[in-house]
Coordinates of C-alpha atoms in Angstrom, one line a residue:
X1 CA 0.0 0.0 0.0
X2 CA 1.5 3.4 -1.0
X3 CA 2.6 5.6 2.0
X4 CA 0.9 9.0 2.0
X5 CA 2.8 11.8 3.7
X6 CA 2.8 15.6 3.1
X7 CA 6.6 15.6 2.5
X8 CA 6.3 12.9 -0.1
X9 CA 3.6 14.9 -2.0
X10 CA 5.7 18.0 -2.4
X11 CA 6.9 18.9 -5.9
X12 CA 10.4 20.1 -6.8
X13 CA 11.4 23.5 -5.3
X14 CA 10.8 26.4 -7.6
X15 CA 13.8 28.1 -9.0
X16 CA 14.5 31.6 -7.6
X17 CA 13.7 34.3 -10.2
X18 CA 17.0 35.8 -11.3
X19 CA 18.5 38.4 -13.7
X20 CA 21.3 37.3 -15.9
X21 CA 24.7 38.8 -15.0
X22 CA 25.8 38.6 -18.7
X23 CA 24.3 37.0 -21.8
X24 CA 24.9 33.3 -22.0
X25 CA 26.5 33.4 -18.5
X26 CA 24.7 30.3 -17.3
X27 CA 26.6 28.0 -19.6
X28 CA 29.9 29.4 -18.4
X29 CA 29.3 28.7 -14.7
X30 CA 27.6 32.0 -13.7
X31 CA 24.5 30.1 -12.7
X32 CA 21.0 31.6 -13.2
X33 CA 22.3 35.1 -12.4
X34 CA 21.5 37.5 -9.6
X35 CA 18.5 36.5 -7.5
X36 CA 15.7 39.0 -7.5
X37 CA 14.4 40.3 -4.2
X38 CA 17.9 40.3 -2.8
X39 CA 20.8 42.8 -2.6
X40 CA 24.1 42.1 -4.4
X41 CA 27.4 43.9 -4.4
X42 CA 29.7 45.0 -7.2
X43 CA 33.2 46.3 -6.5
X44 CA 36.5 46.9 -8.4
X45 CA 37.6 49.7 -10.6
X46 CA 35.1 48.8 -13.3
X47 CA 32.1 48.3 -11.0
X48 CA 30.1 51.1 -12.7
X49 CA 30.5 49.3 -16.0
X50 CA 29.3 46.1 -14.5
X51 CA 26.2 47.9 -13.2
X52 CA 25.5 49.3 -16.6
X53 CA 25.8 45.8 -18.1
X54 CA 23.2 44.5 -15.6
X55 CA 20.9 47.5 -16.2
X56 CA 21.0 46.9 -19.9
X57 CA 19.3 43.5 -19.4
X58 CA 16.3 45.0 -17.6
X59 CA 13.3 46.9 -18.9
X60 CA 11.8 50.1 -17.7
X61 CA 13.4 52.8 -15.6
X62 CA 16.5 52.2 -13.4
X63 CA 17.1 54.3 -10.3
X64 CA 20.8 55.2 -9.6
X65 CA 21.5 56.7 -6.2
X66 CA 24.8 58.4 -5.6
X67 CA 26.0 61.0 -3.0
X68 CA 25.5 64.6 -4.0
X69 CA 29.2 65.3 -3.2
X70 CA 30.6 62.4 -5.3
X71 CA 33.0 63.3 -8.0
X72 CA 32.3 60.2 -10.2
X73 CA 29.3 61.1 -12.3
X74 CA 27.8 59.0 -15.1
X75 CA 28.6 60.1 -18.7
X76 CA 25.6 59.7 -20.9
X77 CA 27.8 59.4 -24.0
X78 CA 29.8 56.6 -22.5
X79 CA 26.7 54.5 -21.6
X80 CA 24.7 54.9 -24.8
X81 CA 26.2 51.7 -26.3
X82 CA 24.7 49.7 -23.3
X83 CA 21.6 51.6 -22.2
X84 CA 19.4 54.6 -23.2
X85 CA 20.5 57.3 -20.6
X86 CA 16.8 58.4 -20.5
X87 CA 16.0 55.2 -18.6
X88 CA 18.1 56.3 -15.7
X89 CA 16.6 58.3 -12.8
X90 CA 19.4 59.8 -10.9
X91 CA 19.0 60.5 -7.1
X92 CA 21.7 62.5 -5.3
X93 CA 21.1 62.6 -1.5
X94 CA 23.0 65.3 0.4
X95 CA 23.7 63.2 3.5
X96 CA 25.5 59.8 3.7
X97 CA 22.7 58.2 5.7
X98 CA 20.1 59.2 3.1
X99 CA 21.8 57.1 0.4
X100 CA 20.9 53.9 2.2
X101 CA 17.5 55.2 3.2
X102 CA 16.7 56.1 -0.4
X103 CA 17.8 52.6 -1.6
X104 CA 15.6 51.0 1.0
X105 CA 12.6 53.0 0.1
X106 CA 13.0 52.4 -3.6
X107 CA 13.2 48.7 -3.1
X108 CA 10.2 48.7 -0.9
X109 CA 8.2 50.6 -3.4
X110 CA 8.8 47.9 -6.1
X111 CA 8.4 50.7 -8.7
X112 CA 11.5 49.7 -10.7
X113 CA 13.1 46.3 -11.5
X114 CA 16.6 47.5 -10.6
X115 CA 17.9 50.0 -8.0
X116 CA 21.6 50.9 -7.8
X117 CA 23.4 52.6 -4.9
X118 CA 26.9 54.0 -5.5
X119 CA 28.3 54.0 -1.9
X120 CA 31.4 55.9 -0.7
X121 CA 32.1 53.2 1.9
X122 CA 30.8 49.9 3.2
X123 CA 27.3 49.7 4.7
X124 CA 26.6 48.0 8.0
X125 CA 24.9 44.7 8.3
X126 CA 21.7 46.1 9.6
X127 CA 21.0 48.4 6.6
X128 CA 21.7 45.5 4.2
X129 CA 19.3 43.3 6.0
X130 CA 16.7 46.1 5.9
X131 CA 17.2 46.4 2.1
X132 CA 16.7 42.6 1.7
X133 CA 13.4 42.9 3.6
X134 CA 12.4 46.0 1.6
X135 CA 13.1 44.2 -1.7
X136 CA 10.9 41.2 -0.6
X137 CA 8.1 43.6 0.3
X138 CA 8.4 45.3 -3.1
X139 CA 8.0 41.9 -4.7
X140 CA 4.9 41.1 -2.7
X141 CA 3.2 44.4 -3.7
X142 CA 4.2 44.3 -7.4
X143 CA 4.4 40.6 -8.3
X144 CA 8.1 40.7 -9.4
X145 CA 10.7 41.5 -6.8
X146 CA 13.2 44.2 -7.6
X147 CA 17.0 43.7 -7.6
X148 CA 19.3 45.8 -5.4
X149 CA 22.9 46.5 -6.4
X150 CA 25.4 48.1 -4.1
X151 CA 28.6 49.6 -5.7
X152 CA 31.4 49.7 -3.1
X153 CA 35.0 50.8 -3.4
X154 CA 38.1 48.6 -3.5
X155 CA 37.5 44.9 -2.9
X156 CA 34.1 45.6 -1.4
X157 CA 33.1 43.6 1.7
X158 CA 29.6 44.6 2.6
X159 CA 28.2 42.1 5.1
X160 CA 25.0 40.2 4.4
X161 CA 24.9 40.7 0.6
X162 CA 23.6 37.8 -1.5
X163 CA 26.6 37.8 -3.7
X164 CA 29.7 40.0 -4.4
X165 CA 31.3 40.5 -7.8
X166 CA 34.6 42.2 -8.7
X167 CA 35.3 43.6 -12.2
X168 CA 38.5 45.2 -13.4
X169 CA 40.2 45.8 -16.8
X170 CA 42.3 42.8 -17.9
X171 CA 45.5 44.5 -19.0
X172 CA 47.1 41.2 -20.0
X173 CA 44.3 40.4 -22.4
X174 CA 43.3 42.0 -25.7
X175 CA 41.6 45.3 -26.0
X176 CA 38.1 45.3 -24.5
X177 CA 38.8 42.6 -22.0
X178 CA 37.9 42.5 -18.3
X179 CA 38.4 40.1 -15.4
X180 CA 35.2 39.2 -13.6
X181 CA 35.5 37.5 -10.2
X182 CA 32.7 36.1 -8.0
X183 CA 34.2 36.8 -4.6
X184 CA 31.2 35.6 -2.6
X185 CA 27.9 33.9 -3.1
X186 CA 25.6 31.9 -0.8
X187 CA 25.3 28.9 -3.2
X188 CA 28.4 29.1 -5.4
X189 CA 32.2 29.0 -4.9
X190 CA 34.7 31.8 -5.7
X191 CA 35.4 31.8 -9.4
X192 CA 36.8 34.1 -12.1
X193 CA 36.3 34.6 -15.8
X194 CA 37.6 36.7 -18.7
X195 CA 35.0 38.9 -20.3
X196 CA 35.5 40.0 -23.9
X197 CA 33.7 42.6 -26.0
X198 CA 33.3 41.7 -29.7
X199 CA 32.5 44.3 -32.3
X200 CA 28.9 44.3 -33.2
X201 CA 27.7 43.1 -29.7
X202 CA 26.0 45.5 -27.4
X203 CA 27.2 43.6 -24.4
X204 CA 30.4 41.5 -23.8
X205 CA 30.4 37.7 -23.4
X206 CA 32.3 35.4 -21.2
X207 CA 35.4 34.3 -23.0
X208 CA 36.8 31.7 -20.7
X209 CA 37.4 30.9 -17.1
X210 CA 40.5 32.0 -15.3
X211 CA 42.1 31.0 -12.0
X212 CA 40.8 33.1 -9.2
X213 CA 43.4 34.7 -7.0

């Protein structure tokens, strides 16, 4: 006689909705991409470029939050090959604490699919946890959870993020090459890849894996 038990009747777990980090990234070991409803981190000298690559794979407006006193401002001409500058809504808080507050409120609203915060330093664990909860709430109210991306200086190191990615120019490769490293992820090991841009492509592609330092 068949044994009936609620645990035996459960179907396979649903895959977490994700946004691709780069086109065709899954077949090169990048997995499904960046989990929606969570906050991720991008660091390295080319972190702004990585953020634009991610934004190019979304639809609708993208909110980009950066301190009012910051000297690194986006150049519309430089991003046009990736994304229409008109899609970006720029927010420039005058106080450091308002950058994190703005990010939390944007995620909670669920009004955009991607929110980016360009931070001058590393946030504390509590603000990151609050942003995770805000993104989950935004998903409950709008059906699809937003993605939060924190841009941090140096090698990053924000506590509590879902994943951490480092991007820098690959000066040992050919022109238009970058080194992408997954420094941290909850469900994947540290790994590195070379990213190569080919003429005629709007976004670069994974060229091959490289040994992570």
